[in-house]
């Protein structure tokens, strides 16, 4: 363990702590009156506008945050990431998801080797394979074209691709390319998820993509064996070669599983699972559905932000500003959560993806040098598309706890609708809410205003809105594949910035291991109890009682048969 000091020991940190008292004397109502302040809190890159004027911050707050960035050596840490240094020190790895979307002629080194040619070898292989599947020159065991794809994977091998798929589904260009095709995701080890995925599918026309960085994840491997059984019981074991392909860093285990290594798409240990959507993890299933050219636009969007993040001064740098403001909110102002509120149904799966990227990255308790932190890191991320969220949890956001909100909107709808005679188009109706909510949160409504409206005295406390609730707005030109790539990369880098400031390792995830170990102990117990009738032992009273009741109430499936869902 190094004797490195913590960021909380630095002067800029202490200064910001003091500064909270100053900010606590302000109200957003007044801060927003300062036109110069508001104007300088708007930043634009490639058509994306960030407005952070509704943050509980003055201009000197932002200066202080830049000083904190300097003390945390943010510039140097970003450079170290781009130079391929092993900044994921507990796993001794580079962190180079930026290389996954780099142009062919760009150079990114990991361990002295330029990795970009390897990236493009796999991308070219995906392009070729996905075109063959899509044009029907790669067919299934019975000669039929494979029009349905089931991608099996969990966590980072699922959430990012699901987000991008959901976002592209209604983009007219992407939708046109996906005509007649279907992409589904099987993540949960719950057999109900298998049942839901195979419902209506014909094994003859289905391609299964097993996506797992390690190829050891219990859920994914059981689901992969289940789908292998579904295919081979219908078409014979030889059909697996035509109907199953894999994405992994572990090509040895892919082959052991029975998938032809020629049909395996590699990625590398310098790609973290939750940062892997731009590797074959996302690119293969998405190319099968939408065609490689569409997915390439998505990669280009992410690459645009990679360049912006690396080369733009912090004052105009979207991920840097967002990251610093998140640290300000979470650590200094003490707001533990962050609501991600896209005013677009196509971004329905954005918050679930960011939950993993953010909470698995920054939910840490020690510094990168192993020193327990005297401050909280990470945020509790959650969200729903507007306006649905407004009719769900916004009550708490307006009058209950203070939760900094990210409002995300697009200027153009993917699917414009206007009904003759209506006041506004359907998209304008949606966006009226996008523009209104941040002000409702910031300004609130005072008892004096309510009195002027003749509100009954006993209702005034209930109808008062304290306001002063921070939010920021991100306005994108549209939500095409390119913009979706940009949005993804903005959040990925924002989360890295937060981790760099807090001085933690945002790229490991030791916290997910303990539960896996305990589950394997339970699995062993269930096996011996079901097959040999052995009593539950080695657990505490609580688990023993529950497990015993679970086993006694239901004998389970006899171990000499295979049972698949009946839907
Ligand atoms: O949940 C832990 C985790 O390791 C995630 O980080 C990862 O995205 C997920 O499991 C899936 O892992 P794999 O791609 O190796 O199956």
Tab-separated table of C-alpha atoms in Angstrom, residues 308-547:
chain	number	residue	atom	x	y	z
A	308	UNK	CA	-13.506	15.995	-27.035
A	309	UNK	CA	-12.793	14.575	-23.565
A	310	UNK	CA	-9.075	14.248	-24.233
A	311	UNK	CA	-8.452	17.536	-25.979
A	312	UNK	CA	-10.961	20.145	-24.790
A	313	UNK	CA	-10.046	22.523	-21.952
A	314	UNK	CA	-11.894	21.638	-18.775
A	315	UNK	CA	-14.022	24.822	-18.956
A	316	UNK	CA	-15.722	23.492	-22.107
A	317	UNK	CA	-15.325	19.776	-21.528
A	318	UNK	CA	-18.710	18.075	-21.094
A	319	UNK	CA	-17.635	14.923	-19.210
A	320	UNK	CA	-15.250	16.912	-17.001
A	321	UNK	CA	-17.874	19.502	-16.069
A	322	UNK	CA	-20.469	16.805	-15.444
A	323	UNK	CA	-18.064	14.753	-13.353
A	324	UNK	CA	-16.972	17.698	-11.220
A	325	UNK	CA	-20.566	18.744	-10.618
A	326	UNK	CA	-21.458	15.207	-9.604
A	327	UNK	CA	-18.644	15.223	-7.043
A	328	UNK	CA	-19.867	18.603	-5.804
A	329	UNK	CA	-23.407	17.296	-5.373
A	330	UNK	CA	-22.632	13.889	-3.947
A	331	UNK	CA	-19.701	14.612	-1.672
A	332	UNK	CA	-19.875	18.292	-0.753
A	333	UNK	CA	-23.590	19.073	-0.825
A	334	UNK	CA	-24.326	15.575	0.483
A	335	UNK	CA	-26.928	14.471	-2.085
A	336	UNK	CA	-26.481	10.714	-2.361
A	337	UNK	CA	-28.630	10.058	-5.444
A	338	UNK	CA	-28.847	11.148	-9.062
A	339	UNK	CA	-31.945	10.870	-11.232
A	340	UNK	CA	-31.419	10.224	-14.934
A	341	UNK	CA	-34.469	11.549	-16.724
A	342	UNK	CA	-34.420	11.204	-20.494
A	343	UNK	CA	-37.346	12.845	-22.216
A	344	UNK	CA	-37.357	10.148	-24.848
A	345	UNK	CA	-38.897	6.701	-24.686
A	346	UNK	CA	-36.059	5.432	-26.855
A	347	UNK	CA	-33.700	6.081	-23.920
A	348	UNK	CA	-35.829	3.851	-21.708
A	349	UNK	CA	-32.871	1.588	-20.933
A	350	UNK	CA	-30.301	4.345	-20.474
A	351	UNK	CA	-30.717	4.664	-16.705
A	352	UNK	CA	-30.407	0.899	-16.089
A	353	UNK	CA	-27.179	0.886	-18.109
A	354	UNK	CA	-25.769	3.911	-16.320
A	355	UNK	CA	-26.707	2.340	-12.995
A	356	UNK	CA	-24.138	-0.362	-13.660
A	357	UNK	CA	-21.521	1.895	-15.231
A	358	UNK	CA	-21.754	4.345	-12.356
A	359	UNK	CA	-22.510	2.239	-9.314
A	360	UNK	CA	-20.180	-0.662	-10.148
A	361	UNK	CA	-17.436	1.833	-11.014
A	362	UNK	CA	-17.693	4.310	-8.181
A	363	UNK	CA	-19.366	2.458	-5.334
A	364	UNK	CA	-16.076	2.070	-3.476
A	365	UNK	CA	-14.969	2.509	0.120
A	366	UNK	CA	-11.192	2.765	-0.234
A	367	UNK	CA	-8.825	4.860	-2.301
A	368	UNK	CA	-6.895	3.345	-5.199
A	369	UNK	CA	-4.064	2.871	-2.682
A	370	UNK	CA	-6.319	0.930	-0.329
A	371	UNK	CA	-6.860	3.689	2.222
A	372	UNK	CA	-10.372	3.791	3.788
A	373	UNK	CA	-12.107	6.947	2.585
A	374	UNK	CA	-13.389	9.488	5.085
A	375	UNK	CA	-16.022	10.610	2.557
A	376	UNK	CA	-18.735	8.954	0.478
A	377	UNK	CA	-18.159	8.091	-3.191
A	378	UNK	CA	-20.583	7.079	-5.904
A	379	UNK	CA	-24.214	7.990	-6.378
A	380	UNK	CA	-27.405	6.020	-6.231
A	381	UNK	CA	-28.471	6.254	-9.864
A	382	UNK	CA	-32.006	5.665	-10.963
A	383	UNK	CA	-34.352	7.005	-13.569
A	384	UNK	CA	-37.223	6.648	-15.952
A	385	UNK	CA	-38.110	8.440	-19.128
A	386	UNK	CA	-40.101	11.631	-18.778
A	387	UNK	CA	-42.975	12.094	-18.684
A	388	UNK	CA	-43.619	8.654	-17.121
A	389	UNK	CA	-41.393	9.473	-14.148
A	390	UNK	CA	-43.378	12.628	-13.476
A	391	UNK	CA	-46.377	10.448	-12.641
A	392	UNK	CA	-44.305	8.194	-10.448
A	393	UNK	CA	-41.462	9.471	-8.265
A	394	UNK	CA	-41.288	13.199	-9.061
A	395	UNK	CA	-43.405	13.991	-5.980
A	396	UNK	CA	-40.402	13.042	-3.846
A	397	UNK	CA	-38.040	15.013	-6.069
A	398	UNK	CA	-40.175	18.173	-5.841
A	399	UNK	CA	-41.173	18.156	-2.191
A	400	UNK	CA	-39.301	15.327	-0.497
A	401	UNK	CA	-35.600	14.596	-0.722
A	402	UNK	CA	-33.273	16.674	-2.841
A	403	UNK	CA	-32.080	14.606	-5.795
A	404	UNK	CA	-29.921	16.223	-8.467
A	405	UNK	CA	-31.538	15.480	-11.810
A	406	UNK	CA	-30.132	15.006	-15.308
A	407	UNK	CA	-32.725	16.096	-17.849
A	408	UNK	CA	-31.880	14.670	-21.274
A	409	UNK	CA	-33.813	15.742	-24.344
A	410	UNK	CA	-33.553	15.775	-28.125
A	411	UNK	CA	-34.411	18.622	-30.479
A	412	UNK	CA	-35.829	16.305	-33.154
A	413	UNK	CA	-38.034	13.323	-32.431
A	414	UNK	CA	-37.204	9.959	-33.940
A	415	UNK	CA	-40.900	9.633	-34.802
A	416	UNK	CA	-42.568	13.028	-35.295
A	417	UNK	CA	-46.354	13.130	-34.821
A	418	UNK	CA	-48.700	16.073	-35.211
A	419	UNK	CA	-52.457	16.004	-35.186
A	420	UNK	CA	-54.094	18.764	-37.164
A	421	UNK	CA	-55.849	21.105	-34.765
A	422	UNK	CA	-53.649	20.275	-31.761
A	423	UNK	CA	-51.837	23.150	-30.036
A	424	UNK	CA	-48.439	21.566	-30.480
A	425	UNK	CA	-46.875	18.453	-31.992
A	426	UNK	CA	-46.557	15.398	-29.747
A	427	UNK	CA	-42.804	15.957	-29.417
A	428	UNK	CA	-43.328	19.602	-28.440
A	429	UNK	CA	-45.811	18.397	-25.823
A	430	UNK	CA	-43.166	16.043	-24.419
A	431	UNK	CA	-40.487	18.724	-24.531
A	432	UNK	CA	-42.728	21.264	-22.768
A	433	UNK	CA	-42.184	19.074	-19.741
A	434	UNK	CA	-38.439	18.805	-20.365
A	435	UNK	CA	-38.164	22.611	-20.272
A	436	UNK	CA	-40.624	23.135	-17.400
A	437	UNK	CA	-39.473	20.613	-14.814
A	438	UNK	CA	-35.987	22.062	-14.174
A	439	UNK	CA	-37.480	25.476	-13.386
A	440	UNK	CA	-40.155	23.971	-11.142
A	441	UNK	CA	-37.346	22.300	-9.187
A	442	UNK	CA	-35.136	25.379	-9.104
A	443	UNK	CA	-37.692	28.092	-8.310
A	444	UNK	CA	-40.299	26.164	-6.366
A	445	UNK	CA	-43.329	28.066	-5.118
A	446	UNK	CA	-43.419	30.224	-2.012
A	447	UNK	CA	-46.217	30.602	0.575
A	448	UNK	CA	-46.451	34.261	-0.501
A	449	UNK	CA	-47.194	33.257	-4.081
A	450	UNK	CA	-49.821	30.814	-2.840
A	451	UNK	CA	-51.438	33.507	-0.689
A	452	UNK	CA	-51.728	35.738	-3.731
A	453	UNK	CA	-53.509	32.882	-5.471
A	454	UNK	CA	-56.002	32.713	-2.558
A	455	UNK	CA	-54.949	29.195	-1.584
A	456	UNK	CA	-56.647	28.148	1.668
A	457	UNK	CA	-54.347	28.668	4.635
A	458	UNK	CA	-54.374	25.030	5.741
A	459	UNK	CA	-53.194	23.933	2.277
A	460	UNK	CA	-50.327	26.383	1.992
A	461	UNK	CA	-47.709	24.130	3.637
A	462	UNK	CA	-48.767	21.258	1.402
A	463	UNK	CA	-48.668	23.317	-1.769
A	464	UNK	CA	-45.378	25.051	-1.031
A	465	UNK	CA	-42.350	23.998	-3.066
A	466	UNK	CA	-39.058	24.889	-1.436
A	467	UNK	CA	-37.251	24.947	-4.798
A	468	UNK	CA	-33.456	25.262	-4.823
A	469	UNK	CA	-33.261	21.723	-6.179
A	470	UNK	CA	-30.364	21.243	-8.610
A	471	UNK	CA	-30.603	19.817	-12.076
A	472	UNK	CA	-28.772	20.013	-15.371
A	473	UNK	CA	-30.044	19.756	-18.909
A	474	UNK	CA	-28.460	17.990	-21.854
A	475	UNK	CA	-30.061	18.834	-25.181
A	476	UNK	CA	-29.053	16.654	-28.137
A	477	UNK	CA	-29.782	17.467	-31.786
A	478	UNK	CA	-31.506	14.106	-32.290
A	479	UNK	CA	-31.241	10.517	-31.208
A	480	UNK	CA	-29.647	8.819	-34.180
A	481	UNK	CA	-26.930	6.188	-33.868
A	482	UNK	CA	-24.196	8.844	-33.760
A	483	UNK	CA	-25.843	10.867	-30.960
A	484	UNK	CA	-26.509	7.701	-28.972
A	485	UNK	CA	-22.785	6.916	-29.138
A	486	UNK	CA	-22.013	10.438	-27.946
A	487	UNK	CA	-24.402	10.170	-25.017
A	488	UNK	CA	-22.897	6.867	-23.943
A	489	UNK	CA	-19.329	8.202	-24.006
A	490	UNK	CA	-20.270	11.404	-22.158
A	491	UNK	CA	-21.556	9.340	-19.243
A	492	UNK	CA	-18.694	6.812	-19.340
A	493	UNK	CA	-16.128	9.607	-19.087
A	494	UNK	CA	-18.131	11.583	-16.553
A	495	UNK	CA	-18.051	8.562	-14.256
A	496	UNK	CA	-14.303	8.163	-14.810
A	497	UNK	CA	-13.802	11.844	-13.920
A	498	UNK	CA	-15.661	11.355	-10.654
A	499	UNK	CA	-13.496	8.372	-9.784
A	500	UNK	CA	-10.313	10.247	-10.719
A	501	UNK	CA	-11.299	13.093	-8.383
A	502	UNK	CA	-12.258	10.801	-5.517
A	503	UNK	CA	-8.969	8.940	-6.024
A	504	UNK	CA	-10.582	5.517	-6.307
A	505	UNK	CA	-10.252	2.711	-8.848
A	506	UNK	CA	-13.374	3.069	-11.013
A	507	UNK	CA	-12.458	0.062	-13.102
A	508	UNK	CA	-12.526	-2.906	-10.718
A	509	UNK	CA	-15.574	-4.493	-9.062
A	510	UNK	CA	-14.483	-6.629	-6.115
A	511	UNK	CA	-17.774	-5.888	-4.386
A	512	UNK	CA	-19.674	-8.300	-6.611
A	513	UNK	CA	-17.567	-11.315	-5.643
A	514	UNK	CA	-18.670	-12.219	-2.122
A	515	UNK	CA	-22.293	-12.852	-3.066
A	516	UNK	CA	-21.137	-15.139	-5.908
A	517	UNK	CA	-19.061	-17.247	-3.478
A	518	UNK	CA	-21.933	-17.617	-1.035
A	519	UNK	CA	-24.337	-18.546	-3.854
A	520	UNK	CA	-22.042	-21.371	-4.896
A	521	UNK	CA	-22.118	-22.706	-1.302
A	522	UNK	CA	-25.931	-22.667	-1.439
A	523	UNK	CA	-25.913	-24.329	-4.875
A	524	UNK	CA	-23.840	-27.214	-3.472
A	525	UNK	CA	-26.242	-27.571	-0.563
A	526	UNK	CA	-29.295	-27.622	-2.839
A	527	UNK	CA	-27.648	-30.317	-4.944
A	528	UNK	CA	-26.846	-32.688	-2.077
A	529	UNK	CA	-30.189	-32.090	-0.388
A	530	UNK	CA	-32.157	-32.710	-3.580
A	531	UNK	CA	-30.135	-35.732	-4.735
A	532	UNK	CA	-29.131	-37.385	-1.444
A	533	UNK	CA	-31.628	-35.938	1.008
A	534	UNK	CA	-28.831	-34.432	3.089
A	535	UNK	CA	-29.936	-31.885	5.721
A	536	UNK	CA	-28.992	-28.242	5.434
A	537	UNK	CA	-25.787	-27.510	7.319
A	538	UNK	CA	-23.079	-24.894	7.595
A	539	UNK	CA	-25.415	-21.885	7.464
A	540	UNK	CA	-26.796	-19.601	10.161
A	541	UNK	CA	-30.225	-20.209	11.714
A	542	UNK	CA	-31.973	-17.817	9.395
A	543	UNK	CA	-30.622	-19.290	6.150
A	544	UNK	CA	-30.949	-22.861	7.441
A	545	UNK	CA	-34.628	-22.332	8.276
A	546	UNK	CA	-35.462	-20.693	4.974
A	547	UNK	CA	-33.516	-23.231	2.921
